[in-house]
mmCIF file of C-alpha atoms in Angstrom:
data_model
loop_
_atom_site.group_PDB
_atom_site.id
_atom_site.type_symbol
_atom_site.label_atom_id
_atom_site.label_comp_id
_atom_site.label_asym_id
_atom_site.label_seq_id
_atom_site.Cartn_x
_atom_site.Cartn_y
_atom_site.Cartn_z
ATOM 1 C CA MET C 1 -50.244 -17.458 43.665
ATOM 2 C CA ALA C 2 -47.523 -14.886 44.433
ATOM 3 C CA ALA C 3 -44.938 -17.657 44.573
ATOM 4 C CA ASN C 4 -45.988 -18.876 41.113
ATOM 5 C CA MET C 5 -45.668 -15.362 39.664
ATOM 6 C CA THR C 6 -42.179 -14.989 41.138
ATOM 7 C CA PHE C 7 -41.161 -18.377 39.731
ATOM 8 C CA LYS C 8 -42.391 -17.376 36.267
ATOM 9 C CA ARG C 9 -40.349 -14.158 36.340
ATOM 10 C CA ILE C 10 -37.021 -15.922 36.952
ATOM 11 C CA PRO C 11 -36.482 -16.960 33.257
ATOM 12 C CA ILE C 12 -37.324 -13.410 32.172
ATOM 13 C CA LEU C 13 -34.807 -11.923 34.600
ATOM 14 C CA LEU C 14 -32.116 -14.379 33.446
ATOM 15 C CA SER C 15 -32.772 -13.460 29.807
ATOM 16 C CA VAL C 16 -32.421 -9.756 30.603
ATOM 17 C CA LEU C 17 -29.131 -10.348 32.407
ATOM 18 C CA ILE C 18 -27.748 -12.360 29.474
ATOM 19 C CA LEU C 19 -28.751 -9.653 26.975
ATOM 20 C CA MET C 20 -27.044 -7.015 29.115
ATOM 21 C CA LEU C 21 -23.676 -8.761 29.009
ATOM 22 C CA PRO C 22 -22.676 -7.401 25.536
ATOM 23 C CA LEU C 23 -23.471 -3.883 26.752
ATOM 24 C CA THR C 24 -20.647 -3.890 29.287
ATOM 25 C CA GLY C 25 -18.180 -2.587 26.667
ATOM 26 C CA CYS C 26 -15.215 -4.024 24.715
ATOM 27 C CA TRP C 27 -12.639 -5.672 26.948
ATOM 28 C CA ASP C 28 -9.818 -4.666 24.589
ATOM 29 C CA ARG C 29 -11.072 -1.197 23.703
ATOM 30 C CA ARG C 30 -8.386 1.382 22.867
ATOM 31 C CA GLU C 31 -8.728 5.091 22.326
ATOM 32 C CA MET C 32 -7.443 6.434 18.995
ATOM 33 C CA ASN C 33 -5.360 9.101 20.717
ATOM 34 C CA GLU C 34 -3.449 6.334 22.502
ATOM 35 C CA LEU C 35 -2.321 4.584 19.311
ATOM 36 C CA ALA C 36 0.248 5.200 16.571
ATOM 37 C CA ILE C 37 -1.447 3.879 13.425
ATOM 38 C CA SER C 38 1.085 2.126 11.215
ATOM 39 C CA LEU C 39 0.381 1.721 7.491
ATOM 40 C CA GLY C 40 3.840 0.514 6.506
ATOM 41 C CA MET C 41 6.270 -1.881 8.145
ATOM 42 C CA GLY C 42 9.737 -2.989 7.116
ATOM 43 C CA ILE C 43 11.898 -5.844 8.356
ATOM 44 C CA ASP C 44 15.668 -6.073 7.959
ATOM 45 C CA ARG C 45 18.252 -8.218 9.689
ATOM 46 C CA VAL C 46 21.608 -7.280 11.194
ATOM 47 C CA GLY C 47 23.498 -10.246 12.594
ATOM 48 C CA LYS C 48 21.097 -12.247 14.729
ATOM 49 C CA LYS C 49 18.701 -9.370 15.347
ATOM 50 C CA TYR C 50 15.683 -8.119 13.434
ATOM 51 C CA VAL C 51 15.552 -4.412 12.622
ATOM 52 C CA VAL C 52 11.912 -3.367 12.363
ATOM 53 C CA THR C 53 10.806 -0.019 10.945
ATOM 54 C CA VAL C 54 7.247 1.262 11.046
ATOM 55 C CA GLN C 55 5.736 4.194 9.178
ATOM 56 C CA VAL C 56 3.002 5.809 11.256
ATOM 57 C CA VAL C 57 0.514 8.505 10.347
ATOM 58 C CA ASN C 58 1.009 12.063 11.614
ATOM 59 C CA PRO C 59 -2.641 12.836 12.508
ATOM 60 C CA SER C 60 -2.323 16.640 12.489
ATOM 61 C CA GLN C 61 -1.051 16.657 8.900
ATOM 62 C CA ILE C 62 -3.490 14.082 7.521
ATOM 63 C CA ALA C 63 -6.485 15.770 9.112
ATOM 64 C CA GLY C 64 -5.385 19.112 7.631
ATOM 65 C CA GLN C 65 -6.002 20.998 10.842
ATOM 66 C CA LYS C 66 -5.528 24.743 10.767
ATOM 67 C CA GLY C 67 -2.337 25.907 12.299
ATOM 68 C CA SER C 68 -0.384 22.749 11.520
ATOM 69 C CA GLY C 69 3.018 23.399 10.000
ATOM 70 C CA SER C 70 3.063 23.049 6.218
ATOM 71 C CA ASN C 71 6.660 21.789 6.317
ATOM 72 C CA GLU C 72 5.797 18.945 8.673
ATOM 73 C CA SER C 73 5.977 15.401 7.332
ATOM 74 C CA PRO C 74 2.657 13.501 6.999
ATOM 75 C CA VAL C 75 4.287 10.382 8.486
ATOM 76 C CA ARG C 76 6.830 9.429 11.121
ATOM 77 C CA THR C 77 9.116 6.404 11.128
ATOM 78 C CA TYR C 78 10.347 4.523 14.163
ATOM 79 C CA THR C 79 13.014 1.832 14.159
ATOM 80 C CA ALA C 80 14.010 -0.687 16.813
ATOM 81 C CA GLU C 81 15.862 -3.973 16.873
ATOM 82 C CA GLY C 82 15.419 -7.184 18.829
ATOM 83 C CA PRO C 83 15.913 -10.942 18.694
ATOM 84 C CA THR C 84 12.254 -11.270 17.616
ATOM 85 C CA VAL C 85 9.972 -9.020 15.569
ATOM 86 C CA TYR C 86 7.501 -8.794 18.450
ATOM 87 C CA GLU C 87 10.131 -7.479 20.851
ATOM 88 C CA ALA C 88 11.390 -4.937 18.329
ATOM 89 C CA ILE C 89 7.886 -3.524 17.831
ATOM 90 C CA ARG C 90 7.257 -3.231 21.572
ATOM 91 C CA LYS C 91 10.692 -1.655 22.022
ATOM 92 C CA MET C 92 9.595 1.261 19.814
ATOM 93 C CA THR C 93 7.717 2.703 22.782
ATOM 94 C CA ILE C 94 11.112 4.004 23.909
ATOM 95 C CA ALA C 95 10.851 6.634 21.164
ATOM 96 C CA SER C 96 7.171 6.620 20.233
ATOM 97 C CA PRO C 97 4.731 8.307 22.640
ATOM 98 C CA ARG C 98 2.040 5.882 21.502
ATOM 99 C CA LYS C 99 1.811 2.131 21.144
ATOM 100 C CA ILE C 100 2.217 0.908 17.559
ATOM 101 C CA TYR C 101 -1.098 -0.273 16.065
ATOM 102 C CA ALA C 102 -0.718 -2.265 12.847
ATOM 103 C CA ALA C 103 -4.291 -3.405 12.191
ATOM 104 C CA HIS C 104 -4.482 -1.064 9.162
ATOM 105 C CA LEU C 105 -1.175 -2.166 7.620
ATOM 106 C CA ARG C 106 -0.980 -1.651 3.843
ATOM 107 C CA VAL C 107 2.512 -2.892 2.955
ATOM 108 C CA LEU C 108 5.152 -5.079 4.562
ATOM 109 C CA ILE C 109 8.610 -4.538 3.055
ATOM 110 C CA PHE C 110 11.630 -6.801 3.362
ATOM 111 C CA GLY C 111 15.139 -5.593 2.641
ATOM 112 C CA GLU C 112 16.863 -7.650 -0.058
ATOM 113 C CA GLY C 113 19.525 -8.853 2.362
ATOM 114 C CA MET C 114 16.838 -10.039 4.762
ATOM 115 C CA ALA C 115 14.897 -11.751 1.974
ATOM 116 C CA ARG C 116 17.946 -13.731 0.862
ATOM 117 C CA GLN C 117 18.384 -15.081 4.391
ATOM 118 C CA GLY C 118 14.751 -16.198 4.587
ATOM 119 C CA ILE C 119 11.622 -14.393 5.715
ATOM 120 C CA GLY C 120 9.479 -17.282 6.935
ATOM 121 C CA LYS C 121 10.241 -16.924 10.649
ATOM 122 C CA SER C 122 9.859 -13.137 10.603
ATOM 123 C CA ILE C 123 6.214 -13.282 9.464
ATOM 124 C CA ASP C 124 5.070 -15.666 12.186
ATOM 125 C CA LEU C 125 3.906 -12.790 14.403
ATOM 126 C CA LEU C 126 1.949 -11.172 11.571
ATOM 127 C CA SER C 127 0.126 -14.387 10.714
ATOM 128 C CA ARG C 128 -0.526 -15.184 14.385
ATOM 129 C CA ASP C 129 -1.666 -11.812 15.768
ATOM 130 C CA TYR C 130 -5.470 -11.624 15.896
ATOM 131 C CA GLU C 131 -5.421 -7.810 15.530
ATOM 132 C CA LEU C 132 -3.856 -7.824 12.066
ATOM 133 C CA ARG C 133 -5.733 -8.252 8.826
ATOM 134 C CA THR C 134 -3.775 -10.219 6.244
ATOM 135 C CA ASP C 135 -4.779 -8.221 3.162
ATOM 136 C CA PHE C 136 -1.635 -6.062 3.091
ATOM 137 C CA PHE C 137 0.894 -6.507 0.278
ATOM 138 C CA LEU C 138 4.344 -8.021 0.690
ATOM 139 C CA LEU C 139 7.224 -6.263 -1.112
ATOM 140 C CA VAL C 140 11.004 -6.609 -1.408
ATOM 141 C CA ALA C 141 13.242 -3.516 -1.491
ATOM 142 C CA ARG C 142 15.697 -4.286 -4.272
ATOM 143 C CA GLY C 143 19.304 -3.387 -3.513
ATOM 144 C CA THR C 144 18.472 -1.574 -0.287
ATOM 145 C CA THR C 145 16.957 -1.961 3.159
ATOM 146 C CA ALA C 146 13.316 -1.781 4.123
ATOM 147 C CA ALA C 147 14.169 0.999 6.570
ATOM 148 C CA HIS C 148 15.561 3.157 3.774
ATOM 149 C CA ALA C 149 12.528 2.551 1.557
ATOM 150 C CA LEU C 150 10.087 3.527 4.308
ATOM 151 C CA ASN C 151 11.887 6.824 4.907
ATOM 152 C CA ILE C 152 11.142 8.136 1.401
ATOM 153 C CA LEU C 153 8.353 10.697 1.050
ATOM 154 C CA THR C 154 6.251 10.474 -2.099
ATOM 155 C CA PRO C 155 4.220 12.969 -4.170
ATOM 156 C CA LEU C 156 0.476 12.683 -4.944
ATOM 157 C CA GLU C 157 -0.085 10.169 -2.160
ATOM 158 C CA ARG C 158 0.841 11.883 1.095
ATOM 159 C CA ILE C 159 1.364 8.585 2.903
ATOM 160 C CA PRO C 160 4.143 6.581 1.172
ATOM 161 C CA ALA C 161 2.673 3.233 2.277
ATOM 162 C CA ASN C 162 -0.562 4.110 0.462
ATOM 163 C CA LYS C 163 1.449 5.103 -2.601
ATOM 164 C CA LEU C 164 3.163 1.711 -2.701
ATOM 165 C CA TYR C 165 -0.108 -0.160 -2.165
ATOM 166 C CA ARG C 166 -1.976 1.696 -4.907
ATOM 167 C CA SER C 167 0.870 1.743 -7.422
ATOM 168 C CA ILE C 168 1.202 -2.049 -7.162
ATOM 169 C CA GLU C 169 -2.562 -2.419 -7.666
ATOM 170 C CA THR C 170 -2.612 -0.012 -10.624
ATOM 171 C CA SER C 171 0.479 -1.424 -12.320
ATOM 172 C CA GLU C 172 -0.812 -4.983 -12.010
ATOM 173 C CA LYS C 173 -4.074 -4.062 -13.753
ATOM 174 C CA ALA C 174 -2.735 -1.712 -16.443
ATOM 175 C CA TRP C 175 0.821 -2.877 -17.225
ATOM 176 C CA ALA C 176 1.220 -6.363 -15.661
ATOM 177 C CA PRO C 177 4.922 -6.459 -14.654
ATOM 178 C CA VAL C 178 4.099 -6.936 -10.959
ATOM 179 C CA THR C 179 1.627 -8.918 -8.903
ATOM 180 C CA THR C 180 -0.147 -8.290 -5.624
ATOM 181 C CA VAL C 181 0.805 -10.857 -2.982
ATOM 182 C CA THR C 182 -0.859 -10.898 0.430
ATOM 183 C CA LEU C 183 0.429 -12.619 3.554
ATOM 184 C CA ASP C 184 -2.020 -15.525 3.237
ATOM 185 C CA GLU C 185 -1.051 -16.114 -0.397
ATOM 186 C CA PHE C 186 2.648 -16.103 0.442
ATOM 187 C CA VAL C 187 2.193 -18.546 3.329
ATOM 188 C CA ASN C 188 0.092 -20.855 1.136
ATOM 189 C CA ASP C 189 2.859 -20.927 -1.490
ATOM 190 C CA ILE C 190 5.483 -21.742 1.141
ATOM 191 C CA VAL C 191 3.386 -24.597 2.510
ATOM 192 C CA SER C 192 2.558 -25.863 -0.985
ATOM 193 C CA LYS C 193 5.107 -28.239 -2.485
ATOM 194 C CA GLY C 194 3.873 -27.452 -5.995
ATOM 195 C CA LYS C 195 4.593 -23.717 -6.191
ATOM 196 C CA ASN C 196 7.318 -21.406 -4.925
ATOM 197 C CA PRO C 197 6.399 -17.826 -3.988
ATOM 198 C CA VAL C 198 7.084 -14.580 -5.801
ATOM 199 C CA ILE C 199 6.827 -11.056 -4.373
ATOM 200 C CA SER C 200 6.770 -7.737 -6.218
ATOM 201 C CA GLY C 201 9.877 -5.617 -5.885
ATOM 202 C CA ILE C 202 10.421 -1.909 -5.398
ATOM 203 C CA ARG C 203 13.548 0.148 -5.901
ATOM 204 C CA LEU C 204 14.816 3.616 -5.139
ATOM 205 C CA THR C 205 15.752 5.807 -8.103
ATOM 206 C CA GLY C 206 17.574 9.123 -8.039
ATOM 207 C CA THR C 207 20.068 10.519 -5.559
ATOM 208 C CA GLU C 208 20.899 8.691 -2.355
ATOM 209 C CA ASP C 209 20.018 11.484 0.062
ATOM 210 C CA GLY C 210 17.107 13.812 0.667
ATOM 211 C CA GLY C 211 14.199 11.415 0.285
ATOM 212 C CA SER C 212 13.079 11.761 3.882
ATOM 213 C CA SER C 213 12.750 15.554 3.681
ATOM 214 C CA THR C 214 9.547 17.332 2.647
ATOM 215 C CA ASP C 215 11.702 19.079 0.023
ATOM 216 C CA ASN C 216 11.581 15.786 -1.883
ATOM 217 C CA ILE C 217 7.906 16.339 -2.754
ATOM 218 C CA LYS C 218 8.016 20.072 -3.464
ATOM 219 C CA THR C 219 9.506 19.758 -6.936
ATOM 220 C CA THR C 220 8.098 18.492 -10.242
ATOM 221 C CA ARG C 221 10.631 15.664 -10.157
ATOM 222 C CA PRO C 222 11.568 14.395 -6.680
ATOM 223 C CA ALA C 223 15.253 13.771 -6.054
ATOM 224 C CA ILE C 224 14.527 10.188 -5.050
ATOM 225 C CA GLN C 225 11.477 8.078 -5.894
ATOM 226 C CA LEU C 226 10.002 4.657 -5.152
ATOM 227 C CA GLU C 227 9.234 2.573 -8.248
ATOM 228 C CA ASN C 228 7.897 -0.906 -8.913
ATOM 229 C CA ASN C 229 10.653 -3.189 -10.129
ATOM 230 C CA GLY C 230 9.740 -6.658 -11.339
ATOM 231 C CA LEU C 231 9.248 -9.820 -9.314
ATOM 232 C CA ALA C 232 11.422 -11.391 -6.632
ATOM 233 C CA VAL C 233 11.720 -15.169 -7.064
ATOM 234 C CA PHE C 234 11.798 -17.372 -3.975
ATOM 235 C CA ARG C 235 12.660 -20.960 -3.265
ATOM 236 C CA LYS C 236 10.494 -21.631 -0.234
ATOM 237 C CA ASP C 237 11.080 -18.545 1.932
ATOM 238 C CA LYS C 238 14.450 -17.454 0.515
ATOM 239 C CA LEU C 239 14.988 -14.960 -2.305
ATOM 240 C CA VAL C 240 17.026 -16.507 -5.116
ATOM 241 C CA GLY C 241 16.817 -13.835 -7.823
ATOM 242 C CA TRP C 242 14.813 -11.348 -9.849
ATOM 243 C CA LEU C 243 12.701 -11.476 -12.985
ATOM 244 C CA SER C 244 13.086 -8.762 -15.598
ATOM 245 C CA GLU C 245 10.080 -6.727 -16.657
ATOM 246 C CA MET C 246 9.461 -8.995 -19.653
ATOM 247 C CA GLU C 247 9.896 -12.170 -17.593
ATOM 248 C CA SER C 248 7.506 -10.751 -14.976
ATOM 249 C CA LYS C 249 4.888 -10.143 -17.647
ATOM 250 C CA GLY C 250 5.390 -13.681 -18.884
ATOM 251 C CA TYR C 251 4.788 -14.956 -15.368
ATOM 252 C CA ASN C 252 1.498 -13.072 -15.140
ATOM 253 C CA TYR C 253 0.386 -14.401 -18.510
ATOM 254 C CA ILE C 254 1.152 -17.966 -17.411
ATOM 255 C CA ILE C 255 -0.733 -17.768 -14.102
ATOM 256 C CA ASN C 256 -3.707 -16.007 -15.754
ATOM 257 C CA ASN C 257 -3.140 -12.709 -13.986
ATOM 258 C CA VAL C 258 -3.199 -10.217 -16.876
ATOM 259 C CA THR C 259 -6.145 -7.820 -16.911
ATOM 260 C CA SER C 260 -4.743 -5.382 -19.448
ATOM 261 C CA THR C 261 -1.390 -4.322 -20.833
ATOM 262 C CA VAL C 262 0.163 -2.867 -23.982
ATOM 263 C CA GLY C 263 2.787 -4.271 -26.308
ATOM 264 C CA HIS C 264 3.972 -3.754 -29.863
ATOM 265 C CA VAL C 265 4.725 -5.774 -32.973
ATOM 266 C CA SER C 266 6.736 -4.837 -36.028
ATOM 267 C CA CYS C 267 4.827 -4.179 -39.231
ATOM 268 C CA PRO C 268 5.627 -6.119 -42.445
ATOM 269 C CA ASN C 269 7.034 -2.960 -44.100
ATOM 270 C CA GLY C 270 8.876 -1.656 -41.037
ATOM 271 C CA GLY C 271 7.785 0.446 -38.109
ATOM 272 C CA ASN C 272 5.778 -0.539 -35.057
ATOM 273 C CA LEU C 273 2.152 -1.048 -34.189
ATOM 274 C CA ALA C 274 0.947 -0.963 -30.560
ATOM 275 C CA LEU C 275 -1.620 -3.495 -29.364
ATOM 276 C CA GLU C 276 -3.668 -3.261 -26.180
ATOM 277 C CA VAL C 277 -4.578 -6.499 -24.439
ATOM 278 C CA VAL C 278 -8.228 -6.311 -23.400
ATOM 279 C CA ARG C 279 -8.656 -9.934 -22.378
ATOM 280 C CA ALA C 280 -6.298 -12.789 -21.579
ATOM 281 C CA ASP C 281 -7.182 -16.317 -20.446
ATOM 282 C CA SER C 282 -4.506 -18.844 -19.624
ATOM 283 C CA LYS C 283 -4.566 -22.481 -18.559
ATOM 284 C CA MET C 284 -1.734 -24.551 -17.130
ATOM 285 C CA LYS C 285 -1.793 -28.322 -17.495
ATOM 286 C CA GLY C 286 0.472 -31.063 -16.237
ATOM 287 C CA THR C 287 0.680 -34.708 -17.261
ATOM 288 C CA VAL C 288 3.225 -37.504 -17.037
ATOM 289 C CA LYS C 289 4.550 -39.397 -20.064
ATOM 290 C CA GLU C 290 7.060 -42.227 -19.681
ATOM 291 C CA GLY C 291 7.942 -41.035 -16.204
ATOM 292 C CA ARG C 292 8.694 -37.464 -17.313
ATOM 293 C CA PRO C 293 6.467 -34.454 -16.588
ATOM 294 C CA HIS C 294 4.926 -32.866 -19.667
ATOM 295 C CA LEU C 295 3.556 -29.397 -18.984
ATOM 296 C CA SER C 296 1.663 -26.933 -21.143
ATOM 297 C CA VAL C 297 0.488 -23.334 -21.248
ATOM 298 C CA GLU C 298 -2.499 -22.377 -23.383
ATOM 299 C CA LEU C 299 -3.094 -18.653 -23.756
ATOM 300 C CA ARG C 300 -5.981 -16.929 -25.516
ATOM 301 C CA VAL C 301 -5.725 -13.174 -25.944
ATOM 302 C CA GLU C 302 -7.981 -10.487 -27.371
ATOM 303 C CA GLU C 303 -6.299 -7.246 -28.438
ATOM 304 C CA ASN C 304 -7.174 -3.888 -29.940
ATOM 305 C CA VAL C 305 -5.005 -1.752 -32.183
ATOM 306 C CA GLY C 306 -3.888 1.207 -30.092
ATOM 307 C CA GLU C 307 -1.320 3.028 -32.218
ATOM 308 C CA VAL C 308 -0.012 2.727 -35.789
ATOM 309 C CA GLU C 309 3.446 3.969 -36.714
ATOM 310 C CA CYS C 310 3.836 2.151 -39.994
ATOM 311 C CA SER C 311 2.296 1.720 -43.419
ATOM 312 C CA ILE C 312 -0.356 -0.997 -43.235
ATOM 313 C CA ASP C 313 -3.904 -1.369 -44.561
ATOM 314 C CA LEU C 314 -6.038 -2.374 -41.584
ATOM 315 C CA THR C 315 -9.130 -2.753 -43.769
ATOM 316 C CA LYS C 316 -7.713 -5.970 -45.226
ATOM 317 C CA VAL C 317 -8.283 -9.282 -43.452
ATOM 318 C CA ARG C 318 -4.826 -10.447 -44.530
ATOM 319 C CA SER C 319 -3.199 -7.543 -42.692
ATOM 320 C CA ILE C 320 -5.068 -8.346 -39.467
ATOM 321 C CA GLN C 321 -4.131 -12.025 -39.739
ATOM 322 C CA GLU C 322 -0.467 -11.110 -40.185
ATOM 323 C CA LEU C 323 -0.571 -8.906 -37.096
ATOM 324 C CA GLU C 324 -2.225 -11.694 -35.096
ATOM 325 C CA LYS C 325 0.519 -14.088 -36.141
ATOM 326 C CA ARG C 326 3.233 -11.646 -35.114
ATOM 327 C CA ALA C 327 1.490 -10.989 -31.803
ATOM 328 C CA GLU C 328 1.339 -14.736 -31.134
ATOM 329 C CA GLU C 329 5.058 -15.070 -31.830
ATOM 330 C CA ARG C 330 5.843 -12.137 -29.536
ATOM 331 C CA LEU C 331 3.769 -13.492 -26.639
ATOM 332 C CA THR C 332 5.296 -16.932 -27.094
ATOM 333 C CA ARG C 333 8.776 -15.407 -26.734
ATOM 334 C CA ILE C 334 7.720 -13.535 -23.579
ATOM 335 C CA ILE C 335 6.325 -16.692 -21.998
ATOM 336 C CA ARG C 336 9.384 -18.724 -23.017
ATOM 337 C CA ARG C 337 11.664 -16.132 -21.415
ATOM 338 C CA SER C 338 9.815 -16.506 -18.137
ATOM 339 C CA LEU C 339 9.788 -20.303 -18.317
ATOM 340 C CA ASP C 340 13.533 -20.364 -19.021
ATOM 341 C CA ALA C 341 14.110 -18.187 -15.955
ATOM 342 C CA GLY C 342 12.282 -20.750 -13.850
ATOM 343 C CA GLN C 343 13.746 -23.902 -15.380
ATOM 344 C CA LYS C 344 17.321 -22.884 -16.205
ATOM 345 C CA LYS C 345 18.225 -19.750 -14.275
ATOM 346 C CA TYR C 346 16.613 -20.257 -10.860
ATOM 347 C CA LYS C 347 15.533 -23.918 -11.038
ATOM 348 C CA SER C 348 12.339 -23.021 -9.225
ATOM 349 C CA ASP C 349 8.711 -23.720 -10.112
ATOM 350 C CA PHE C 350 7.190 -20.412 -9.077
ATOM 351 C CA PHE C 351 4.366 -20.851 -11.612
ATOM 352 C CA GLY C 352 2.496 -23.683 -9.898
ATOM 353 C CA PHE C 353 2.959 -26.447 -12.469
ATOM 354 C CA GLY C 354 3.510 -28.832 -9.563
ATOM 355 C CA ASN C 355 -0.038 -28.223 -8.408
ATOM 356 C CA ALA C 356 -1.297 -28.993 -11.931
ATOM 357 C CA VAL C 357 0.617 -32.298 -11.926
ATOM 358 C CA HIS C 358 -0.757 -33.080 -8.479
ATOM 359 C CA ARG C 359 -4.323 -32.663 -9.744
ATOM 360 C CA SER C 360 -3.822 -34.825 -12.821
ATOM 361 C CA ASN C 361 -1.658 -37.592 -11.335
ATOM 362 C CA PRO C 362 -1.721 -37.756 -7.516
ATOM 363 C CA GLY C 363 0.250 -41.009 -7.421
ATOM 364 C CA TYR C 364 3.165 -39.621 -9.428
ATOM 365 C CA TRP C 365 3.083 -36.402 -7.433
ATOM 366 C CA LYS C 366 3.356 -38.263 -4.149
ATOM 367 C CA ALA C 367 6.573 -39.863 -5.384
ATOM 368 C CA VAL C 368 8.241 -36.698 -6.733
ATOM 369 C CA GLN C 369 6.934 -33.834 -4.581
ATOM 370 C CA LYS C 370 10.042 -33.701 -2.388
ATOM 371 C CA ASP C 371 12.336 -33.030 -5.344
ATOM 372 C CA TRP C 372 9.832 -31.361 -7.680
ATOM 373 C CA ASP C 373 12.060 -28.386 -8.529
ATOM 374 C CA GLU C 374 14.650 -30.815 -9.972
ATOM 375 C CA ARG C 375 11.924 -32.605 -11.941
ATOM 376 C CA PHE C 376 10.588 -29.256 -13.139
ATOM 377 C CA GLU C 377 14.024 -28.346 -14.493
ATOM 378 C CA ASP C 378 13.854 -31.351 -16.840
ATOM 379 C CA ALA C 379 10.161 -31.049 -17.777
ATOM 380 C CA VAL C 380 8.898 -30.592 -21.326
ATOM 381 C CA ILE C 381 6.734 -27.474 -21.614
ATOM 382 C CA ASP C 382 4.528 -26.738 -24.617
ATOM 383 C CA VAL C 383 3.318 -23.191 -25.246
ATOM 384 C CA LYS C 384 0.301 -22.415 -27.403
ATOM 385 C CA VAL C 385 -0.862 -18.844 -27.964
ATOM 386 C CA ASN C 386 -3.931 -17.691 -29.856
ATOM 387 C CA VAL C 387 -4.445 -13.961 -30.529
ATOM 388 C CA LYS C 388 -7.511 -12.268 -31.985
ATOM 389 C CA ILE C 389 -7.544 -8.572 -32.885
ATOM 390 C CA LYS C 390 -11.041 -7.269 -32.262
ATOM 391 C CA ARG C 391 -10.934 -3.529 -32.943
ATOM 392 C CA THR C 392 -8.741 -1.078 -34.802
ATOM 393 C CA GLY C 393 -9.951 2.099 -33.081
ATOM 394 C CA THR C 394 -12.080 4.982 -34.303
ATOM 395 C CA VAL C 395 -10.111 5.178 -37.577
ATOM 396 C CA THR C 396 -8.915 2.412 -39.856
ATOM 397 C CA ASN C 397 -5.618 3.453 -41.429
ATOM 398 C CA SER C 398 -3.323 6.133 -40.026
ATOM 399 C CA PHE C 399 -4.055 9.713 -41.157
ATOM 400 C CA MET C 400 -0.301 10.026 -41.870
ATOM 401 C CA GLU C 401 -0.719 7.662 -44.836
ATOM 402 C CA ASP C 402 -3.189 10.045 -46.491
ATOM 403 C CA LYS C 403 -0.799 12.920 -45.845
ATOM 404 C CA GLU C 404 2.133 11.086 -47.440
ATOM 405 C CA GLU C 405 0.039 10.185 -50.514
#
């Protein structure tokens, strides 16, 4: 009887032992006071070596502890070089008292010189490391190095990396001259034969010196600032050029990435009228006719009247129809500018028309995918824009008209 009871208890004891295994603790646990939390990272290249810069949080300043010096910077930057990115990061322990921890990375910046040489190999570590999330944004520092950009202190947002992350998000949603690109999205575009990547750019404005001092954020207008600056165009992993603000907006319209923005049209009797885009839906299509790719962009936009600086009667249907026509012409020009940049200037399909052709005609795509950029250069692209003005605001005509009468 006793032997039977003991035998019956064995499965119970095994179950208890198995359940206790997760309670032994995390094998890779790390204490916060042993880590330097990096929110920004930059990669440059000098000769055959990578120069890696990280922007780490200064805990005493961010926590706002009493007794901390008010003139102390909220972040620290460390720079090291090595034949690989991994070695450069580990080498930072020479200067940093803590090991660099990049699991909370917000932005990864490439210097323009580095981007023109190719950035594919440099991001292998970041896509391979299990500790890193891949939701941080990729950026290119236009006309400067990533190290210089990460040394600039910014107002409002105490941590510059957070400033860059949020300004890209905000500008994409409210103005549409930039686009958020994560590591996974960039890698997918490199692997894809039907779309080349783009990355948002940043630039430094103002004087050359003083950006790394806390004095830079103690004035109403900092001596040097970080600003969003259009889109960097790539062919595979190499930077080939830049889109202007208008061309960047055209790109976002084409790929259906416009949430809201503002533009203006000229009134029939002179002056300008501002229109706010409240909805935009775009579709790209690709077909093949007589062995030549025929592509199209169809854009439907809803807009509201935001500001009137001209003499126009908005109570008349004819006036609204005229404004819609002018808005359609303006958006068509913006889209054409962006398409011309891709076809004629950079000879790069960074829109993804190749993927549209692949979906519609897999057989043709299989034959041309290796030299698609050359085919794209010769493609016929139709643009169709339809604009509807929904609202004119809380007033109809401008109060200045009544004053002039």
